[in-house]
mmCIF file of C-alpha atoms in Angstrom:
data_model
loop_
_atom_site.group_PDB
_atom_site.id
_atom_site.type_symbol
_atom_site.label_atom_id
_atom_site.label_comp_id
_atom_site.label_asym_id
_atom_site.label_seq_id
_atom_site.Cartn_x
_atom_site.Cartn_y
_atom_site.Cartn_z
ATOM 1 C CA SER M 1 -8.557 -18.214 -12.092
ATOM 2 C CA TYR M 2 -8.648 -17.087 -8.504
ATOM 3 C CA SER M 3 -9.606 -19.558 -5.838
ATOM 4 C CA LEU M 4 -11.770 -18.167 -3.081
ATOM 5 C CA GLU M 5 -9.983 -20.257 -0.460
ATOM 6 C CA GLU M 6 -6.420 -20.005 -1.781
ATOM 7 C CA ASN M 7 -6.319 -16.451 -3.138
ATOM 8 C CA LEU M 8 -9.141 -14.158 -2.137
ATOM 9 C CA LYS M 9 -9.813 -15.097 1.483
ATOM 10 C CA PRO M 10 -6.124 -14.944 2.490
ATOM 11 C CA ARG M 11 -5.795 -11.435 1.010
ATOM 12 C CA VAL M 12 -8.929 -10.219 2.773
ATOM 13 C CA GLN M 13 -7.709 -11.721 6.054
ATOM 14 C CA TRP M 14 -4.315 -10.095 5.591
ATOM 15 C CA PHE M 15 -5.967 -6.669 5.207
ATOM 16 C CA LYS M 16 -8.023 -7.352 8.327
ATOM 17 C CA ASP M 17 -4.838 -8.304 10.169
ATOM 18 C CA LEU M 18 -3.518 -4.822 9.353
ATOM 19 C CA GLY M 19 -6.502 -3.496 11.279
ATOM 20 C CA MET M 20 -8.892 -2.776 8.433
ATOM 21 C CA PRO M 21 -12.524 -3.419 9.391
ATOM 22 C CA ASP M 22 -14.748 -5.265 6.929
ATOM 23 C CA SER M 23 -16.243 -1.995 5.687
ATOM 24 C CA GLN M 24 -12.820 -0.619 4.744
ATOM 25 C CA VAL M 25 -11.756 -3.875 3.112
ATOM 26 C CA ALA M 26 -14.955 -3.825 1.059
ATOM 27 C CA LYS M 27 -14.451 -0.154 0.099
ATOM 28 C CA THR M 28 -10.869 -0.844 -0.929
ATOM 29 C CA ILE M 29 -11.796 -3.839 -3.084
ATOM 30 C CA ALA M 30 -14.692 -1.937 -4.668
ATOM 31 C CA GLU M 31 -12.417 0.973 -5.550
ATOM 32 C CA PHE M 32 -9.532 -1.123 -6.861
ATOM 33 C CA PRO M 33 -10.535 -4.757 -7.455
ATOM 34 C CA GLN M 34 -7.202 -5.432 -9.157
ATOM 35 C CA LEU M 35 -5.727 -5.397 -5.664
ATOM 36 C CA MET M 36 -7.066 -8.905 -5.208
ATOM 37 C CA SER M 37 -4.775 -10.129 -7.979
ATOM 38 C CA CYS M 38 -1.608 -8.738 -6.377
ATOM 39 C CA SER M 39 0.631 -11.403 -4.907
ATOM 40 C CA LEU M 40 0.695 -11.394 -1.113
ATOM 41 C CA GLU M 41 4.290 -12.593 -0.941
ATOM 42 C CA ALA M 42 5.790 -10.763 -3.926
ATOM 43 C CA LYS M 43 3.883 -7.472 -3.848
ATOM 44 C CA LEU M 44 1.649 -6.705 -0.863
ATOM 45 C CA LYS M 45 3.820 -7.858 2.034
ATOM 46 C CA PRO M 46 7.054 -6.276 0.715
ATOM 47 C CA THR M 47 5.292 -2.963 0.069
ATOM 48 C CA VAL M 48 3.813 -2.901 3.566
ATOM 49 C CA GLN M 49 7.184 -3.780 5.104
ATOM 50 C CA TRP M 50 8.756 -0.935 3.165
ATOM 51 C CA LEU M 51 6.066 1.514 4.330
ATOM 52 C CA LYS M 52 6.667 0.374 7.907
ATOM 53 C CA ALA M 53 10.399 0.945 7.457
ATOM 54 C CA LEU M 54 9.543 4.585 6.681
ATOM 55 C CA GLY M 55 7.873 4.755 10.100
ATOM 56 C CA MET M 56 4.243 3.814 9.483
ATOM 57 C CA ASP M 57 2.457 1.464 11.857
ATOM 58 C CA ASP M 58 -0.297 -0.950 10.778
ATOM 59 C CA SER M 59 -2.973 1.683 11.318
ATOM 60 C CA LEU M 60 -1.261 4.239 9.083
ATOM 61 C CA VAL M 61 -0.556 1.605 6.425
ATOM 62 C CA ALA M 62 -4.239 0.601 6.466
ATOM 63 C CA THR M 63 -5.314 4.243 6.194
ATOM 64 C CA THR M 64 -2.996 4.741 3.231
ATOM 65 C CA ILE M 65 -4.297 1.630 1.459
ATOM 66 C CA VAL M 66 -7.916 2.690 1.946
ATOM 67 C CA LYS M 67 -7.169 6.187 0.611
ATOM 68 C CA PHE M 68 -5.249 4.966 -2.449
ATOM 69 C CA PRO M 69 -5.270 1.193 -2.950
ATOM 70 C CA GLN M 70 -3.495 1.563 -6.302
ATOM 71 C CA LEU M 71 -0.322 2.274 -4.324
ATOM 72 C CA MET M 72 -0.098 -1.410 -3.509
ATOM 73 C CA SER M 73 0.177 -2.338 -7.183
ATOM 74 C CA TYR M 74 3.192 -0.106 -7.872
ATOM 75 C CA SER M 75 6.662 -1.524 -8.235
ATOM 76 C CA LEU M 76 8.823 -0.866 -5.203
ATOM 77 C CA GLU M 77 11.997 -0.650 -7.266
ATOM 78 C CA ALA M 78 10.716 1.169 -10.346
ATOM 79 C CA ASN M 79 8.176 3.520 -8.756
ATOM 80 C CA LEU M 80 8.024 3.858 -4.995
ATOM 81 C CA LYS M 81 11.673 3.850 -3.949
ATOM 82 C CA PRO M 82 12.789 6.396 -6.583
ATOM 83 C CA ARG M 83 9.978 8.793 -5.638
ATOM 84 C CA VAL M 84 10.790 8.513 -1.944
ATOM 85 C CA GLN M 85 14.489 8.968 -2.666
ATOM 86 C CA TRP M 86 13.638 12.156 -4.565
ATOM 87 C CA LEU M 87 11.750 13.453 -1.516
ATOM 88 C CA LYS M 88 14.692 12.535 0.709
ATOM 89 C CA ASP M 89 17.034 14.331 -1.671
ATOM 90 C CA LEU M 90 14.916 17.425 -1.056
ATOM 91 C CA GLY M 91 15.797 17.083 2.625
ATOM 92 C CA MET M 92 12.796 15.187 3.974
ATOM 93 C CA GLU M 93 13.310 12.653 6.778
ATOM 94 C CA ASP M 94 11.681 9.206 6.657
ATOM 95 C CA SER M 95 9.014 10.321 9.117
ATOM 96 C CA GLN M 96 8.169 13.343 6.957
ATOM 97 C CA VAL M 97 7.956 11.161 3.859
ATOM 98 C CA ALA M 98 5.689 8.725 5.712
ATOM 99 C CA THR M 99 3.432 11.579 6.837
ATOM 100 C CA ALA M 100 3.242 12.935 3.284
ATOM 101 C CA ILE M 101 2.319 9.503 1.918
ATOM 102 C CA VAL M 102 -0.390 8.988 4.562
ATOM 103 C CA LYS M 103 -1.866 12.441 3.912
ATOM 104 C CA PHE M 104 -1.682 12.202 0.124
ATOM 105 C CA PRO M 105 -0.690 8.733 -1.113
ATOM 106 C CA GLN M 106 -1.366 9.793 -4.713
ATOM 107 C CA LEU M 107 1.980 11.599 -4.409
ATOM 108 C CA MET M 108 3.566 8.246 -5.208
ATOM 109 C CA SER M 109 1.731 8.087 -8.543
ATOM 110 C CA TYR M 110 3.323 11.165 -10.066
ATOM 111 C CA SER M 111 5.938 10.622 -12.729
#
């Protein structure tokens, strides 16, 4: 079971710390409640760090999460990194990949 104090509140606070206002946090949870079961340390934080390494700041990461919260549940190694590498192999720079993800994060869901 999920503890309000140990699991849910820390995740909500973490999203707020990215710059998401309460309304966006609520919208994100309503759209993809499974997000609240993702591990902060093993899933959410590493994915955000990886997005930042592509050139996104907190604001762009928050925008991406609100647009497509499912992105945060994808495996970095099995899903996200191979798709980004494919885009890079096409000749895209990190900044172009980051822009594409912010504009259309569902791009990372294609197989």
